[in-house]
C-alpha cells in the first residue's frame, strides 16, 4: 500500500515548538492513520485537528473531496497562529492607519417565537420545549427496555406498559418533589409528612413511581445491543433521538438576540465531585451551552465526551454551537478555555463577532505583550491590535486580559468602585469599552446555571452519566419554558403570578400540578378493573376504623373488615354482623 502522507517541511518559531506540515496523497484505512499518528514527531493544534479530519475520512463520516478544503483551512489557521505568536504583529492602535474597527449593527428579529394565545399557562410553554413526540419517545424506549430485560430474565415484576400520560404525571411529581425535599420519597404519599400528598395519591402509587423511576429511558443500551443497533463510534447514540427533538424545539421557540454566551456546565452528579476533578475537568463528560446573555435562555447545547484541550477545544465546540448564526452580526462571548486567535478570525469571517477574557499571563497572547508596560493603579489599560483583533490589558482590583473583535480601541468607559481613601465612598475608574461589553454580556450561562440549581428535580437517582444527562435535559426544558413564559407574558402576567413578579418556584409548582393532572384525568377515564389502573393505584393498605356495633356497647375495637352493602366497619365476628343487621332491620 502506498504511503498516505509525506512530510513536506518543518518550521520552528521563537518558542522552539516544531510544526510539521503534511500533504495528503491518498486516503487509506484507519490503521494506517493510527500508524502515522504514532510516528508523528510533534503535536500541535493543527496536527490534532488534522488527525480528527483523517479519522473522519477513514471512518467514512466525511468524503475525500472535502479533505483538501479542510487541509487548506488548517494550514491557514497555522499561519494565523504563528503570526499572532509574534509580538511584532501586535501594534499600538494609534500607530496603525485606519485602525478603527467597524462593528455592523444587529438587525435580526429576536425573542420568543411561538403562536400560543395570550392566556397560555405553564404547561403550554413546557409543551413547546418538551414536545409530545419526546413524551412518546420516552414511553416507547422505557417499554422496550423493560421488555428486553424481561426477555433476558431480569425484568420488573408486575410491569404494565407505561403511557405518555403516566410519563407526564411522573415528571410532574418529580418537579413537585424538588420544591420541598423530604428524606424519604414515600413520605410524599403520607398526609402526615406532606400537605399535597393527595395530588401524589391521585396521580400514581408509590410502587408505580418507583417502577417508572427505575426503568425510564430515552434510549436503552441493553435494547440497542440486543437489537444490533449500537454504534461503537458514537458513545451518545442513545441520546441522539432525544437531542434532535429537544434541540429543534429549543432553537425554534426563541430566536437568538445579538449577544450570546458560550460556557461549560456541570452535570448534576458531577458538581459534588467538582473539587476532586478541578485540576482535570476534561476527564468527565462536559456540556457546553449557548445561552442568551440577558435572559439565560439556552439555544443550543453540545455534549462532549473524551479529553481535548488547547486550541482544538475551541474548534471542536464553538462551530457546532454557532451553526446557523453566520452573517447575522451576533456577538458571542467565550469562556477563556475556548478562545484563540485563529478561532476568532474564523468567526469574524463568518460574520460573528467574539470576545473573551483571561487572567495574565495567558499563552493566547505573546509573552512580550504581557511584559510590555506596567499597569500600576486601577483604571490603567494597555491595548494592542493585530488586524481585526484587539487585545486589552486592564487593571481593576487585579489585572485582566481581553481579546475581542467587537470593540474599538480607546473609548474608555467609567465604572465606580469602592474608595480606598474615603470610607463608604465610591471612586470612578476608567474601563475600556471591550471590558464593559464583556462584563455586561458574559453572564448568560451563569444565569442559566443558577436557574437550573434553584429547586432541582427530586425523587430521582443520578448514579450514571446518562441519568445525569437525561435529567439535565428535562430540567433545562423547564428553565427554558419559564424564560419563554416570562418574556411572552410580562405585559399580561397570569393570575398565579403575584404582583407581576415571575418566580420559578411558583412556575414549577404550577407546572408540576398540571402535569400530574394529565395522569389523573387519564387514570379516571380508565376502567376500574383494568390492570393499568391497578398498577397506578397499587395495593393500598386498608384503613382501620372502629367497629360500629362495638361502639354502641362503649367498647373500642378497630377493624379493617365491614359490610360492603352499607359501608359499615364491623369486627370479624359473626355476632357483630348479626347484631348490627338485626338492629338495622328492627329500626
PDB file of C-alpha atoms in Angstrom, residues 446-455 479:
ATOM      1  CA  UNK A 446     -24.222  31.707  34.707  1.00  0.00           C
ATOM      2  CA  UNK A 447     -27.870  32.844  34.768  1.00  0.00           C
ATOM      3  CA  UNK A 448     -28.939  29.571  33.187  1.00  0.00           C
ATOM      4  CA  UNK A 449     -26.941  27.527  35.702  1.00  0.00           C
ATOM      5  CA  UNK A 450     -28.434  29.489  38.601  1.00  0.00           C
ATOM      6  CA  UNK A 451     -31.951  28.744  37.357  1.00  0.00           C
ATOM      7  CA  UNK A 452     -31.027  25.070  36.969  1.00  0.00           C
ATOM      8  CA  UNK A 453     -29.677  24.913  40.528  1.00  0.00           C
ATOM      9  CA  UNK A 454     -32.772  26.564  42.010  1.00  0.00           C
ATOM     10  CA  UNK A 455     -35.320  23.876  43.003  1.00  0.00           C
ATOM     11  CA  UNK A 479     -35.933  26.528  32.776  1.00  0.00           C
TER      12      UNK A 479
END
